[in-house]
Amino acid sequence: NYGEDDDVDTQGKYWQTLTINMSTSSGLIPIRLINALPSYPNEELGITDEHRVLQTSELLDLVDYHSVLVGDFHMRDDELEDEISLQKRSLTNHIPADADTFLGENNHSDSIDKIITTKISPIRISNVSVIKYNRDEPTGHWPIAFDLEV
């Protein structure tokens, strides 16, 4: 958690990861799952858009042949800056652009969540679904389910 005494540049420096071994015909292959939420710019906390881009870049640098990055990047894929462009990094977001993973104010919806692998990854993501239901809070992210195979 971010507090008054924390340096804003270190906020988000430690990412949640889980490594599991998946059994394949070639033997066990370690797969790293990365759960990520780069900072959302907040003037009151001194978090700038530059921090978001730096943190997102750091996260994308973690994605390799045997990893899956799952998270909220606060922007659609086509809005990401050049230094964090998925296309320029040869990365794929497996959530369709029209999936509407987030519902904002005035019923504005967007697909800003990600399930990212490299384009040449042996990891296959399928059956991606956004789980929408009646909820008390009208705005926010919808849960996302998917299957993962190697």
Short mmCIF file of C-alpha atoms in Angstrom, two decimals:
data_model
loop_
_atom_site.label_atom_id
_atom_site.label_comp_id
_atom_site.label_asym_id
_atom_site.label_seq_id
_atom_site.Cartn_x
_atom_site.Cartn_y
_atom_site.Cartn_z
CA ASN A 1 0.00 0.00 0.00
CA TYR A 2 1.10 3.50 -0.76
CA GLY A 3 1.65 5.78 2.22
CA GLU A 4 2.86 9.31 2.86
CA ASP A 5 6.42 8.21 3.57
CA ASP A 6 6.75 5.99 0.50
CA ASP A 7 8.69 7.18 -2.50
CA VAL A 8 6.25 7.37 -5.41
CA ASP A 9 8.93 5.98 -7.75
CA THR A 10 8.94 2.69 -5.83
CA GLN A 11 5.18 2.29 -5.73
CA GLY A 12 4.31 -0.82 -7.68
CA LYS A 13 7.91 -2.10 -7.83
CA TYR A 14 6.99 -5.53 -6.52
CA TRP A 15 4.64 -7.54 -8.68
CA GLN A 16 2.62 -10.60 -7.71
CA THR A 17 3.89 -13.66 -9.54
CA LEU A 18 3.15 -17.36 -9.36
CA THR A 19 5.23 -20.00 -11.11
CA ILE A 20 3.68 -23.39 -11.79
CA ASN A 21 5.07 -26.37 -13.65
CA MET A 22 2.85 -27.59 -16.47
CA SER A 23 3.23 -31.13 -17.70
CA THR A 24 3.77 -31.44 -21.45
CA SER A 25 4.96 -34.20 -23.76
CA SER A 26 8.42 -32.59 -23.48
CA GLY A 27 8.35 -32.70 -19.67
CA LEU A 28 7.58 -30.05 -17.10
CA ILE A 29 7.59 -26.43 -18.29
CA PRO A 30 7.56 -23.59 -15.75
CA ILE A 31 4.82 -21.05 -16.47
CA ARG A 32 4.93 -17.71 -14.67
CA LEU A 33 1.66 -15.89 -14.03
CA ILE A 34 2.03 -12.17 -13.33
CA ASN A 35 -0.85 -10.28 -11.70
CA ALA A 36 -0.46 -6.57 -12.28
CA LEU A 37 -2.02 -3.20 -11.65
CA PRO A 38 0.19 -0.29 -12.68
CA SER A 39 -0.60 2.96 -10.90
CA TYR A 40 -3.45 5.11 -12.06
CA PRO A 41 -2.37 8.77 -12.21
CA ASN A 42 -3.46 10.62 -9.08
CA GLU A 43 -2.29 14.21 -8.52
CA GLU A 44 -3.12 14.11 -4.80
CA LEU A 45 -0.71 11.21 -4.30
CA GLY A 46 1.92 12.61 -6.66
CA ILE A 47 1.47 9.76 -9.13
CA THR A 48 1.89 11.07 -12.66
CA ASP A 49 1.08 9.56 -16.04
CA GLU A 50 4.84 9.12 -16.43
CA HIS A 51 4.78 6.75 -13.43
CA ARG A 52 2.02 4.71 -15.10
CA VAL A 53 4.03 4.40 -18.31
CA LEU A 54 7.25 3.48 -16.45
CA GLN A 55 5.48 0.86 -14.34
CA THR A 56 3.64 -0.58 -17.33
CA SER A 57 6.91 -0.77 -19.26
CA GLU A 58 8.55 -2.57 -16.34
CA LEU A 59 5.67 -5.05 -16.26
CA LEU A 60 5.79 -5.68 -20.00
CA ASP A 61 9.54 -6.31 -19.71
CA LEU A 62 8.68 -9.27 -17.45
CA VAL A 63 6.69 -11.02 -20.18
CA ASP A 64 8.65 -13.77 -21.84
CA TYR A 65 8.06 -17.00 -23.76
CA HIS A 66 6.76 -18.82 -20.65
CA SER A 67 4.70 -16.15 -18.92
CA VAL A 68 1.21 -14.68 -18.83
CA LEU A 69 0.57 -11.14 -17.60
CA VAL A 70 -2.94 -10.47 -16.31
CA GLY A 71 -4.00 -7.01 -15.23
CA ASP A 72 -5.66 -3.64 -15.66
CA PHE A 73 -3.68 -1.15 -17.76
CA HIS A 74 -6.27 1.67 -17.48
CA MET A 75 -6.32 2.09 -21.28
CA ARG A 76 -7.43 0.26 -24.41
CA ASP A 77 -4.67 -1.42 -26.41
CA ASP A 78 -4.93 1.18 -29.18
CA GLU A 79 -4.41 4.00 -26.65
CA LEU A 80 -1.14 2.70 -25.18
CA GLU A 81 1.89 4.91 -25.78
CA ASP A 82 4.67 3.77 -28.13
CA GLU A 83 6.98 2.61 -25.33
CA ILE A 84 4.26 0.29 -24.00
CA SER A 85 2.59 -0.64 -27.29
CA LEU A 86 1.80 -4.36 -27.27
CA GLN A 87 2.20 -4.59 -31.03
CA LYS A 88 5.67 -2.98 -30.98
CA ARG A 89 6.72 -5.44 -28.25
CA SER A 90 5.36 -8.47 -30.17
CA LEU A 91 2.84 -9.14 -27.42
CA THR A 92 -0.77 -10.28 -27.68
CA ASN A 93 -3.73 -9.32 -25.52
CA HIS A 94 -6.13 -12.27 -25.56
CA ILE A 95 -9.08 -10.19 -24.37
CA PRO A 96 -11.00 -8.92 -27.40
CA ALA A 97 -11.08 -5.15 -27.89
CA ASP A 98 -14.87 -5.19 -27.73
CA ALA A 99 -15.09 -7.26 -24.52
CA ASP A 100 -16.04 -4.28 -22.31
CA THR A 101 -14.19 -5.41 -19.19
CA PHE A 102 -14.83 -2.13 -17.37
CA LEU A 103 -17.95 -0.06 -16.79
CA GLY A 104 -17.35 3.59 -15.97
CA GLU A 105 -19.49 6.58 -15.20
CA ASN A 106 -22.48 7.27 -17.48
CA ASN A 107 -22.43 3.60 -18.56
CA HIS A 108 -19.24 4.15 -20.59
CA SER A 109 -17.61 0.77 -21.11
CA ASP A 110 -14.13 -0.14 -22.33
CA SER A 111 -11.82 -3.11 -22.65
CA ILE A 112 -8.87 -2.00 -20.50
CA ASP A 113 -7.95 -5.30 -18.85
CA LYS A 114 -5.31 -7.59 -20.30
CA ILE A 115 -4.26 -11.22 -20.62
CA ILE A 116 -0.87 -10.87 -22.33
CA THR A 117 1.58 -13.37 -23.80
CA THR A 118 4.31 -13.09 -26.39
CA LYS A 119 3.11 -13.68 -29.95
CA ILE A 120 5.27 -16.82 -30.17
CA SER A 121 4.42 -18.22 -26.75
CA PRO A 122 3.54 -21.93 -26.50
CA ILE A 123 0.87 -20.90 -23.97
CA ARG A 124 -2.59 -21.06 -25.48
CA ILE A 125 -5.28 -18.83 -23.98
CA SER A 126 -8.86 -19.75 -24.88
CA ASN A 127 -12.46 -19.41 -23.76
CA VAL A 128 -11.96 -15.84 -22.56
CA SER A 129 -15.17 -14.56 -21.02
CA VAL A 130 -16.15 -11.43 -19.16
CA ILE A 131 -18.52 -12.33 -16.34
CA LYS A 132 -21.25 -9.73 -16.05
CA TYR A 133 -23.88 -9.87 -13.32
CA ASN A 134 -26.20 -7.60 -11.37
CA ARG A 135 -24.08 -5.78 -8.81
CA ASP A 136 -24.56 -3.10 -6.19
CA GLU A 137 -21.75 -0.83 -7.40
CA PRO A 138 -22.55 0.30 -10.96
CA THR A 139 -18.96 1.07 -11.99
CA GLY A 140 -15.84 -1.08 -11.99
CA HIS A 141 -14.14 -4.07 -13.55
CA TRP A 142 -15.92 -7.29 -14.43
CA PRO A 143 -14.30 -10.64 -13.53
CA ILE A 144 -12.62 -12.42 -16.42
CA ALA A 145 -12.30 -16.18 -16.87
CA PHE A 146 -10.06 -18.03 -19.31
CA ASP A 147 -8.41 -21.37 -19.99
CA LEU A 148 -4.65 -21.80 -20.22
CA GLU A 149 -2.84 -24.67 -21.96
CA VAL A 150 0.68 -25.41 -23.08
#
